[in-house]
PDB file of C-alpha atoms in Angstrom:
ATOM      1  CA  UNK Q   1      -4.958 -72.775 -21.380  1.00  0.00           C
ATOM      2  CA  UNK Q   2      -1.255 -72.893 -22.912  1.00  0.00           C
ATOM      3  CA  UNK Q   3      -0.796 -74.362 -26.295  1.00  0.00           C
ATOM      4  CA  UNK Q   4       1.887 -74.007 -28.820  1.00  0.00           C
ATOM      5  CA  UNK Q   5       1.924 -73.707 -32.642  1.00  0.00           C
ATOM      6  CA  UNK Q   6       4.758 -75.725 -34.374  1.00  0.00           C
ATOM      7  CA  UNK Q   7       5.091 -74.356 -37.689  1.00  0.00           C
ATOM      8  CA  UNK Q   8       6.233 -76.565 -40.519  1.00  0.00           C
ATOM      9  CA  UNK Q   9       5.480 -80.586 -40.415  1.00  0.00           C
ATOM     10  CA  UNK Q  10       7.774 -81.243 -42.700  1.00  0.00           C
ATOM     11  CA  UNK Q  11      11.927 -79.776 -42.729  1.00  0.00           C
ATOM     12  CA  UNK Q  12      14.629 -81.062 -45.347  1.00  0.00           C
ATOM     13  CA  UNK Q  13      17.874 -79.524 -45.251  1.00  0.00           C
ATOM     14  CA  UNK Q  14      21.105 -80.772 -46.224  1.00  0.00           C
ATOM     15  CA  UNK Q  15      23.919 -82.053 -44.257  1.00  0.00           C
ATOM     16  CA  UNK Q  16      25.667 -79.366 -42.399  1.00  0.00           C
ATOM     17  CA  UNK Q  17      23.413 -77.159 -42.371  1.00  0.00           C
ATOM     18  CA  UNK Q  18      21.170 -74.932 -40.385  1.00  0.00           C
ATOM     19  CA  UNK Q  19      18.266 -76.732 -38.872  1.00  0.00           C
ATOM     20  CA  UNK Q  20      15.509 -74.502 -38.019  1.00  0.00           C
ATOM     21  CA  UNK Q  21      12.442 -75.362 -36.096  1.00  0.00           C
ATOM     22  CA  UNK Q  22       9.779 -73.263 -35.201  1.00  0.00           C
ATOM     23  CA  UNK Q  23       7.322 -73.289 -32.391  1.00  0.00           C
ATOM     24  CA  UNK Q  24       5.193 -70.503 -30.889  1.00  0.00           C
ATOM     25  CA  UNK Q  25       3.839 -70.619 -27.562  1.00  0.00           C
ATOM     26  CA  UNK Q  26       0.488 -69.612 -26.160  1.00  0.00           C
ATOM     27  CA  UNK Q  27       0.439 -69.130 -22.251  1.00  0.00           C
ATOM     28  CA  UNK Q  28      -1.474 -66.397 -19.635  1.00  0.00           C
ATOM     29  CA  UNK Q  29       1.650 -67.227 -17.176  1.00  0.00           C
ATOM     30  CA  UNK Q  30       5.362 -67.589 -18.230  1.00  0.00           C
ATOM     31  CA  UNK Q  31       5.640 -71.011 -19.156  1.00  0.00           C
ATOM     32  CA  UNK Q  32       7.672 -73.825 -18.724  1.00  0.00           C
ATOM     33  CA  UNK Q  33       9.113 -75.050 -22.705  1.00  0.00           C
ATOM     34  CA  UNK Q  34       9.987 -78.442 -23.768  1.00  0.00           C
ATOM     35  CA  UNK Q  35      11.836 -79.934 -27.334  1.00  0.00           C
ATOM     36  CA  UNK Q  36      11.309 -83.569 -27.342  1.00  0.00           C
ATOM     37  CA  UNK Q  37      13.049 -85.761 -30.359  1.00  0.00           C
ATOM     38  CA  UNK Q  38      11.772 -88.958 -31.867  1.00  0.00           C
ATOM     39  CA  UNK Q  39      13.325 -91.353 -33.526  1.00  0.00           C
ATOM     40  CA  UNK Q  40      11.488 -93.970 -35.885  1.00  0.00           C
ATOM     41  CA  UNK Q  41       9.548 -96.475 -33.331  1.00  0.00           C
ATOM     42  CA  UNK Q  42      10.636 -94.911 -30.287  1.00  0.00           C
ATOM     43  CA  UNK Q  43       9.747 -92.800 -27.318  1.00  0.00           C
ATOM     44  CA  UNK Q  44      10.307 -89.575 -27.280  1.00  0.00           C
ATOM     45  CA  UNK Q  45      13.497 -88.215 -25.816  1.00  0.00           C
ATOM     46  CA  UNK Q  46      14.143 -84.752 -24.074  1.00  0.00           C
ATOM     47  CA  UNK Q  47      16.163 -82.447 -26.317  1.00  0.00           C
ATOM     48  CA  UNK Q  48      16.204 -79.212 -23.707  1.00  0.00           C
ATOM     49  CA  UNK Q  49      14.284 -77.340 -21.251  1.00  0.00           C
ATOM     50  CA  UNK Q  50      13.326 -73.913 -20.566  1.00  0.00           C
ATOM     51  CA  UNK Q  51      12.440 -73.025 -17.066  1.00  0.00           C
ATOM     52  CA  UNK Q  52      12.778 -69.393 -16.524  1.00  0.00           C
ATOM     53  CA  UNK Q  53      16.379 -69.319 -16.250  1.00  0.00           C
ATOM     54  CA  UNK Q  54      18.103 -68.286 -18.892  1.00  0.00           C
ATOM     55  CA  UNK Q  55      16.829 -67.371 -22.366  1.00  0.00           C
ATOM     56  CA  UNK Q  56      18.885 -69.207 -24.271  1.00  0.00           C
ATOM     57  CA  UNK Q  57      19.158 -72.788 -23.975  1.00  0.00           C
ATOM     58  CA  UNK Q  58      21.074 -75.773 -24.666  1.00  0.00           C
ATOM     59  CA  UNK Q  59      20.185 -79.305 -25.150  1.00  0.00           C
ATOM     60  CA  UNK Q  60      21.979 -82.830 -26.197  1.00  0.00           C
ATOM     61  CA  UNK Q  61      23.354 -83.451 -29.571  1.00  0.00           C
ATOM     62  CA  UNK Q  62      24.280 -79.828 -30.549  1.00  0.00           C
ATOM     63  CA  UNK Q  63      20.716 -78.023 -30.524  1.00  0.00           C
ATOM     64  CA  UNK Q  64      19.654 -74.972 -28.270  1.00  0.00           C
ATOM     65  CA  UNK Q  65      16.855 -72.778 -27.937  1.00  0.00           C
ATOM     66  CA  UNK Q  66      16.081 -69.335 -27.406  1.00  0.00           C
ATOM     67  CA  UNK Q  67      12.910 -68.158 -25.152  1.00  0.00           C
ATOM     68  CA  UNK Q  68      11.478 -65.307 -26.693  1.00  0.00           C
ATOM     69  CA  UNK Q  69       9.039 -63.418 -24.376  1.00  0.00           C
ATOM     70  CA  UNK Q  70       8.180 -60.886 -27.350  1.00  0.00           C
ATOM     71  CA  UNK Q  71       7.699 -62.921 -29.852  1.00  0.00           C
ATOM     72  CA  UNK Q  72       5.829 -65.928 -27.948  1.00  0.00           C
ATOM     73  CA  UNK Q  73       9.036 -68.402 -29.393  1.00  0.00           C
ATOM     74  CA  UNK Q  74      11.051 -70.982 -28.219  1.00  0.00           C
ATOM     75  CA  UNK Q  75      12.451 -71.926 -31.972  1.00  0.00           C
ATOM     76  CA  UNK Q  76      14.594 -75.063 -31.984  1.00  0.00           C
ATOM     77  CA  UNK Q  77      18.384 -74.497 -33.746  1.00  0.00           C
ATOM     78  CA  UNK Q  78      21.324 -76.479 -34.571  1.00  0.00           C
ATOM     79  CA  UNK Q  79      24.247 -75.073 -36.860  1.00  0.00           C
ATOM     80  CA  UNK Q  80      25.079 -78.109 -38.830  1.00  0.00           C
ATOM     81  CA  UNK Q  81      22.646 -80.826 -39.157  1.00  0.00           C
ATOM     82  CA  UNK Q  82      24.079 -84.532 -39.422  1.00  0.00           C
ATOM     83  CA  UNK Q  83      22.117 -87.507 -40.679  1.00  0.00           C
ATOM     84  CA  UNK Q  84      21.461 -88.625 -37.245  1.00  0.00           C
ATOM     85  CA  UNK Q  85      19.322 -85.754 -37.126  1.00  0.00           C
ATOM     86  CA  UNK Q  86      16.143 -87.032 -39.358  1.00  0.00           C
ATOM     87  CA  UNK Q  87      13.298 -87.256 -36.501  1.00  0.00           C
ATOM     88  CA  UNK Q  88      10.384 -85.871 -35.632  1.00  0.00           C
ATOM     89  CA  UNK Q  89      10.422 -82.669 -32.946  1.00  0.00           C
ATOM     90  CA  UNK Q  90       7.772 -81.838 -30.964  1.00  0.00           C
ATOM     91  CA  UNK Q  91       7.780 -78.830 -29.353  1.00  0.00           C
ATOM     92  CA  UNK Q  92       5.373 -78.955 -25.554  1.00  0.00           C
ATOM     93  CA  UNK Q  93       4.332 -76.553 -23.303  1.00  0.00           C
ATOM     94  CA  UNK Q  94       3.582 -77.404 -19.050  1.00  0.00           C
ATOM     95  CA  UNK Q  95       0.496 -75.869 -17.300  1.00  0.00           C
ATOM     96  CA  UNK Q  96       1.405 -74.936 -13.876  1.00  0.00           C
ATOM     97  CA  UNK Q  97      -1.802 -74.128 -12.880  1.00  0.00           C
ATOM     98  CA  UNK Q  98      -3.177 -77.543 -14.327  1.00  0.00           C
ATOM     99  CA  UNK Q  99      -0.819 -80.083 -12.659  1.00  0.00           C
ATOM    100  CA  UNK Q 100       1.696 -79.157 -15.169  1.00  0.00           C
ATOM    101  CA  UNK Q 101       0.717 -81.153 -18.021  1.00  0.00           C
ATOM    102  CA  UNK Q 102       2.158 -81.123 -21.174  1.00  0.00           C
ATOM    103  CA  UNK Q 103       0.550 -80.013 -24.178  1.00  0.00           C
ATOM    104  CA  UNK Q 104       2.504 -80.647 -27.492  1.00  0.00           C
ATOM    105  CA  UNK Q 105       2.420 -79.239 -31.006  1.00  0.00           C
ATOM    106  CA  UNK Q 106       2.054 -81.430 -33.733  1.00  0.00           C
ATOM    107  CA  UNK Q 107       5.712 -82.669 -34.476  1.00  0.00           C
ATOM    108  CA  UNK Q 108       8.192 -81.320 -37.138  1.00  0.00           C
ATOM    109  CA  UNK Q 109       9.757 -84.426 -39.406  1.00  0.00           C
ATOM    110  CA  UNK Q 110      13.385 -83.684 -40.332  1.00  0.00           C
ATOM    111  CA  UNK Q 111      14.732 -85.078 -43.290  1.00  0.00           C
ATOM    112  CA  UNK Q 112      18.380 -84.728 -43.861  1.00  0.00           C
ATOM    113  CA  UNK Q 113      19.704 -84.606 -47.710  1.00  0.00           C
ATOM    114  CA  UNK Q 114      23.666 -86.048 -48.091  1.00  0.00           C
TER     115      UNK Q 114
ATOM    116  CA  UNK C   1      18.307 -93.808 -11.677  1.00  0.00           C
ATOM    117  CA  UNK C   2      14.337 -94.057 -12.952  1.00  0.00           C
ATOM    118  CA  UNK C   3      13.408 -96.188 -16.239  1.00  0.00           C
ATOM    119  CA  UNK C   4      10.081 -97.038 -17.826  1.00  0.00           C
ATOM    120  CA  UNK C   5       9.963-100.124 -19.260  1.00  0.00           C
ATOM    121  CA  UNK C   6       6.470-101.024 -21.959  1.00  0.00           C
ATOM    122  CA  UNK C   7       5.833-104.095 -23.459  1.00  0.00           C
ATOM    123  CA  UNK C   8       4.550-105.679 -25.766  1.00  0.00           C
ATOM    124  CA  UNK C   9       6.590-103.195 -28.211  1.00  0.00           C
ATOM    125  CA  UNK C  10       4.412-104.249 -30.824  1.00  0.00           C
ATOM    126  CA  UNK C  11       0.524-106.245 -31.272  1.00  0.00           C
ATOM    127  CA  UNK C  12      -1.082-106.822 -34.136  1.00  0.00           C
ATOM    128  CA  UNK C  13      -5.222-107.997 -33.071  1.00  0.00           C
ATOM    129  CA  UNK C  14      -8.033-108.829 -34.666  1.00  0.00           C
ATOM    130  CA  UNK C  15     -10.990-106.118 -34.342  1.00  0.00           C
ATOM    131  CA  UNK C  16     -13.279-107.257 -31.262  1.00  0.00           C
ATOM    132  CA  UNK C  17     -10.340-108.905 -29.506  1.00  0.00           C
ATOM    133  CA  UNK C  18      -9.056-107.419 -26.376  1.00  0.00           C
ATOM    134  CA  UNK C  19      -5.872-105.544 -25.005  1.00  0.00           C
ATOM    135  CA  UNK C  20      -3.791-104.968 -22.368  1.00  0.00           C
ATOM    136  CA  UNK C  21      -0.512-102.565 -22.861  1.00  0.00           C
ATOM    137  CA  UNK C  22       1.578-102.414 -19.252  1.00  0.00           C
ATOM    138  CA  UNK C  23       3.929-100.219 -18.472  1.00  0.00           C
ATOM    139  CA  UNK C  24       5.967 -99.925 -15.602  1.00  0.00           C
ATOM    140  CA  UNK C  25       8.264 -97.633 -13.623  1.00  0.00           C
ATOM    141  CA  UNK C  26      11.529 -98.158 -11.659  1.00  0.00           C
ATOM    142  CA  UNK C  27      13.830 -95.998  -9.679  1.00  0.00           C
ATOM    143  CA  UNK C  28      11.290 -93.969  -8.133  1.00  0.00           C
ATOM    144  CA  UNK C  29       8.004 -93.920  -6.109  1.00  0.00           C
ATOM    145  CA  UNK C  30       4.649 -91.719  -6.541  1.00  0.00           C
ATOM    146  CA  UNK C  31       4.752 -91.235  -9.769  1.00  0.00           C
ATOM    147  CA  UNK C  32       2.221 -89.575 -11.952  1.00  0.00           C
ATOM    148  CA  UNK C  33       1.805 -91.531 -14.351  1.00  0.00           C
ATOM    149  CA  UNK C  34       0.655 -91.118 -18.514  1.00  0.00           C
ATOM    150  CA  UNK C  35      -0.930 -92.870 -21.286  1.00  0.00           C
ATOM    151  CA  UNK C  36      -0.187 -91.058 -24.699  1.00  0.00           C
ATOM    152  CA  UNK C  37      -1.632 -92.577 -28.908  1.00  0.00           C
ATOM    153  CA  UNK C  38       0.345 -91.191 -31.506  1.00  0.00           C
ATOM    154  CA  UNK C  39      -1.806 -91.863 -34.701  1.00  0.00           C
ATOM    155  CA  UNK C  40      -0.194 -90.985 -38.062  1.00  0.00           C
ATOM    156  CA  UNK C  41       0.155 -87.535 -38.529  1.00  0.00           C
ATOM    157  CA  UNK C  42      -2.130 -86.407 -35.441  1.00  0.00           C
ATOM    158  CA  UNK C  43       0.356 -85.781 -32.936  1.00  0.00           C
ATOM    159  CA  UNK C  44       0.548 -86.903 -29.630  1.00  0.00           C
ATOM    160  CA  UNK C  45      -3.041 -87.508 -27.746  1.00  0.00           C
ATOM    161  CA  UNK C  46      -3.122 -87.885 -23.970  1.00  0.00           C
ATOM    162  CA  UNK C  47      -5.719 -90.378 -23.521  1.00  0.00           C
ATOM    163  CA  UNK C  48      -5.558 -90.763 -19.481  1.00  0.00           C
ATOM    164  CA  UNK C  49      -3.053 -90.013 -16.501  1.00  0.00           C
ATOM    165  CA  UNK C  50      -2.747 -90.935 -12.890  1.00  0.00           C
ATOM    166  CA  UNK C  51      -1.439 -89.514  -9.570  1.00  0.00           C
ATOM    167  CA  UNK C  52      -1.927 -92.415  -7.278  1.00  0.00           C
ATOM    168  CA  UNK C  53      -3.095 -95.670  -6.976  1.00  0.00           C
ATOM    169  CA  UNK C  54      -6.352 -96.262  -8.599  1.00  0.00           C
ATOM    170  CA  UNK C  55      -6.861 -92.786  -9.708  1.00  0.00           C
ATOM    171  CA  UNK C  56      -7.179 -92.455 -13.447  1.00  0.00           C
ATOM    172  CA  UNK C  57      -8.379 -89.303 -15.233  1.00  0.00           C
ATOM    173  CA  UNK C  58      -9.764 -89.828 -18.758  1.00  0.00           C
ATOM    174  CA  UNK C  59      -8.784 -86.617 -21.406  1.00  0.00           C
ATOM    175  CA  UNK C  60     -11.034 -88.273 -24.335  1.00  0.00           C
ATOM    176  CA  UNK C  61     -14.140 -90.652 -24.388  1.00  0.00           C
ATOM    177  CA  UNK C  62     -13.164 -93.952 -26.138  1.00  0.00           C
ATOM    178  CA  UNK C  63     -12.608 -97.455 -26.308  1.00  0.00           C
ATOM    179  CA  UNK C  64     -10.316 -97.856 -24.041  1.00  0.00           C
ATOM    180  CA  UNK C  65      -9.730 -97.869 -19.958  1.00  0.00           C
ATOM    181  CA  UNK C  66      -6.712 -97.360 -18.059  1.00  0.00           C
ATOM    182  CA  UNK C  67      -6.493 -98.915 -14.111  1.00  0.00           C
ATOM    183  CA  UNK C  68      -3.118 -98.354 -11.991  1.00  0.00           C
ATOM    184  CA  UNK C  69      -2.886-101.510  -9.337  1.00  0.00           C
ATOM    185  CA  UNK C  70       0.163-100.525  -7.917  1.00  0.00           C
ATOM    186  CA  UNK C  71       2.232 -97.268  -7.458  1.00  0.00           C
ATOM    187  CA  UNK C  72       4.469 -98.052 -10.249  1.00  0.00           C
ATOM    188  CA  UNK C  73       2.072-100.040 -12.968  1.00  0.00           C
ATOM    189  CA  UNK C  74      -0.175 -98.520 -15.235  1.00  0.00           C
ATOM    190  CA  UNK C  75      -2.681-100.674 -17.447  1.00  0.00           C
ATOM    191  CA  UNK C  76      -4.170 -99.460 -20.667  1.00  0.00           C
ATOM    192  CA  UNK C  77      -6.931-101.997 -21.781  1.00  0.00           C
ATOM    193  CA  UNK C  78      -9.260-102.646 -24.193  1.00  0.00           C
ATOM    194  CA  UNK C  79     -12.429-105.222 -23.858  1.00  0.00           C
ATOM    195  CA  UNK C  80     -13.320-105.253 -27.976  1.00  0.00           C
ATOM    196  CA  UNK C  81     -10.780-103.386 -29.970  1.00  0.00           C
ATOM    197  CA  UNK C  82     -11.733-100.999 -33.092  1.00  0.00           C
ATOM    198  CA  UNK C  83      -9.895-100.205 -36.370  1.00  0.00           C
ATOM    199  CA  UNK C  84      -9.241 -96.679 -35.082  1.00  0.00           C
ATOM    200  CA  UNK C  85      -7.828 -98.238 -32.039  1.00  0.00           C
ATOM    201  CA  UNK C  86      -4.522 -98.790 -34.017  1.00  0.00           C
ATOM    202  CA  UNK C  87      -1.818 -96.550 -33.337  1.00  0.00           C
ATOM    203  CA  UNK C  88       1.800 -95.969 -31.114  1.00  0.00           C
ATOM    204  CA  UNK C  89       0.690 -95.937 -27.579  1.00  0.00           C
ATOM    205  CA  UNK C  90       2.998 -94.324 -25.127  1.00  0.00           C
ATOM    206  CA  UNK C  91       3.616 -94.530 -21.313  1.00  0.00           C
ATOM    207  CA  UNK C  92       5.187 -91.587 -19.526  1.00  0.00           C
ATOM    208  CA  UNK C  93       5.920 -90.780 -15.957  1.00  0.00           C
ATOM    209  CA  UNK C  94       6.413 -87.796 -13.804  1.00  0.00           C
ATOM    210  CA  UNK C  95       7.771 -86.078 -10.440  1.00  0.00           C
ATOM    211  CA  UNK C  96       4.513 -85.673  -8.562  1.00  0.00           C
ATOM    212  CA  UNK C  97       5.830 -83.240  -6.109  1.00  0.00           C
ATOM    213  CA  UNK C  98       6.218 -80.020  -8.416  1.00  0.00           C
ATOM    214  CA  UNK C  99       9.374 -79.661  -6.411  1.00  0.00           C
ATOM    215  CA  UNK C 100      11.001 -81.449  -8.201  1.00  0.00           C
ATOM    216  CA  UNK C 101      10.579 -80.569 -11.206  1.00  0.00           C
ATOM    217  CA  UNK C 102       8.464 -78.623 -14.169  1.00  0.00           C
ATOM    218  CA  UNK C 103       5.953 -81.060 -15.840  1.00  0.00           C
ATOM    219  CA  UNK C 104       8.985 -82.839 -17.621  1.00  0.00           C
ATOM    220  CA  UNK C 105       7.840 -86.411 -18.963  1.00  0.00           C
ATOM    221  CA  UNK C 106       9.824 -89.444 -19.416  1.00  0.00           C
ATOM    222  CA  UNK C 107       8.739 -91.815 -22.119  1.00  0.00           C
ATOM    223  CA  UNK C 108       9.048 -95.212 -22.479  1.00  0.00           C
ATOM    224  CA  UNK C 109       9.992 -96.634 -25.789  1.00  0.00           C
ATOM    225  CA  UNK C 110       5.890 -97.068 -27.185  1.00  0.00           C
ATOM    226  CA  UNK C 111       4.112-100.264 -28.194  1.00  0.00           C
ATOM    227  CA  UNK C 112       2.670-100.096 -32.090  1.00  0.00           C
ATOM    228  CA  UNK C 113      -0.580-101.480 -32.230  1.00  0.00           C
ATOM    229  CA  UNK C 114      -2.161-102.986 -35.655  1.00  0.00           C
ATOM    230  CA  UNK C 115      -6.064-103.646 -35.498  1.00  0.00           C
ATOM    231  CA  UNK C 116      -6.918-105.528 -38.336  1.00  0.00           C
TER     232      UNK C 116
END
């Protein structure tokens, strides 16, 4: 069964700069990749996708991802964090042998420092 | 274009009382459909999903029941709620036909429910 391995629950960095999320991937089959974002007392919003295209991808509000076959990654970047960034990130992986549901890590909180 | 729509977006209830969280779906037909609790710090649980009318798949053994009346409404219910039942309960929906897409889920915005 896929899973994936978010690693960090907790991420301060200061405004402007580098955001770095981690998540590591578990699958028998090349998988399909999700970022999700949260925002205090909301759903959860789609940051990016990958779906075998192309390695690296890009999402809303500045953040990409990179699909690492080697490594088992799909790490979550954006160059300069804003404020607007403080969320939670979940990081998901879709069976397609298993009706392609979703199976997310446990969330990253971002805290951004002024 | 599709939107979920949840409500109430937030409950507080007594322990023993019951529950009903609805969700519905516009903009699109044959959905599957998802129920998700997001307790604090634990992540996202999937507690039951749907692919048609009256079809409901249970992921975890609980309190709780889920029934889908129509193609587009799903039901999560409680008869007697439990302190543990508190949490941020999410509905999410899905392209059933994989052609159209890769397991993608679209939330709605969550109802928080307090069990006091």
């Amino acid at each position: 069964a896929q899973s994936v391995t978010q690693l960090g629950s907790h991420v301060s960095v200061s405004e402007g700069a580098l955001v770095l999320l981690r998540c590591n991937y578990s699958s028998s089959v090349p998988p399909y990749l999700f970022w999700y974002v949260q925002y205090p007392n909301q759903g959860l919003q789609l940051l990016l996708k990958y779906t075998s295209a192309a390695t690296l991808v890009k999402g809303i509000n500045g953040f990409e991802a990179e699909f690492k076959k080697s490594e088992t990654s799909f790490h979550l970047t954006k160059p300069s964090a804003h404020m607007s960034d403080a969320a939670e990130y979940f990081c998901a992986v879709s069976d397609r042998y298993n009706d392609y549901k979703l199976s997310f890590g446990a969330g990253t909180t971002v805290t951004v420092r002024a | 274009s599709q939107t979920i729509h949840q409500w109430p977006a937030t409950l507080v209830q007594p322990v023993g009382s019951p529950l009903s969280l609805e969700c519905t779906v516009e903009g699109t037909s044959n959905p599957n459909l998802y129920w998700y609790r997001q307790a604090a710090g634990r992540g996202l649980q999937l507690l039951f999903y749907s692919v048609g009318i009256g079809q409901i798949s249970s992921e975890v053994p609980q309190n709780l029941s889920a029934s889908r009346p129509q193609d587009r409404q799903f039901i999560l219910s409680s008869k007697k709620l439990l302190l543990s039942d508190s949490g941020f309960y999410l509905c999410a929906w899905r392209y059933r036909d994989r052609g159209w897409g890769t397991g993608e889920l679209f939330f709605g915005e969550g109802s928080r429910l307090t069990v006091l």
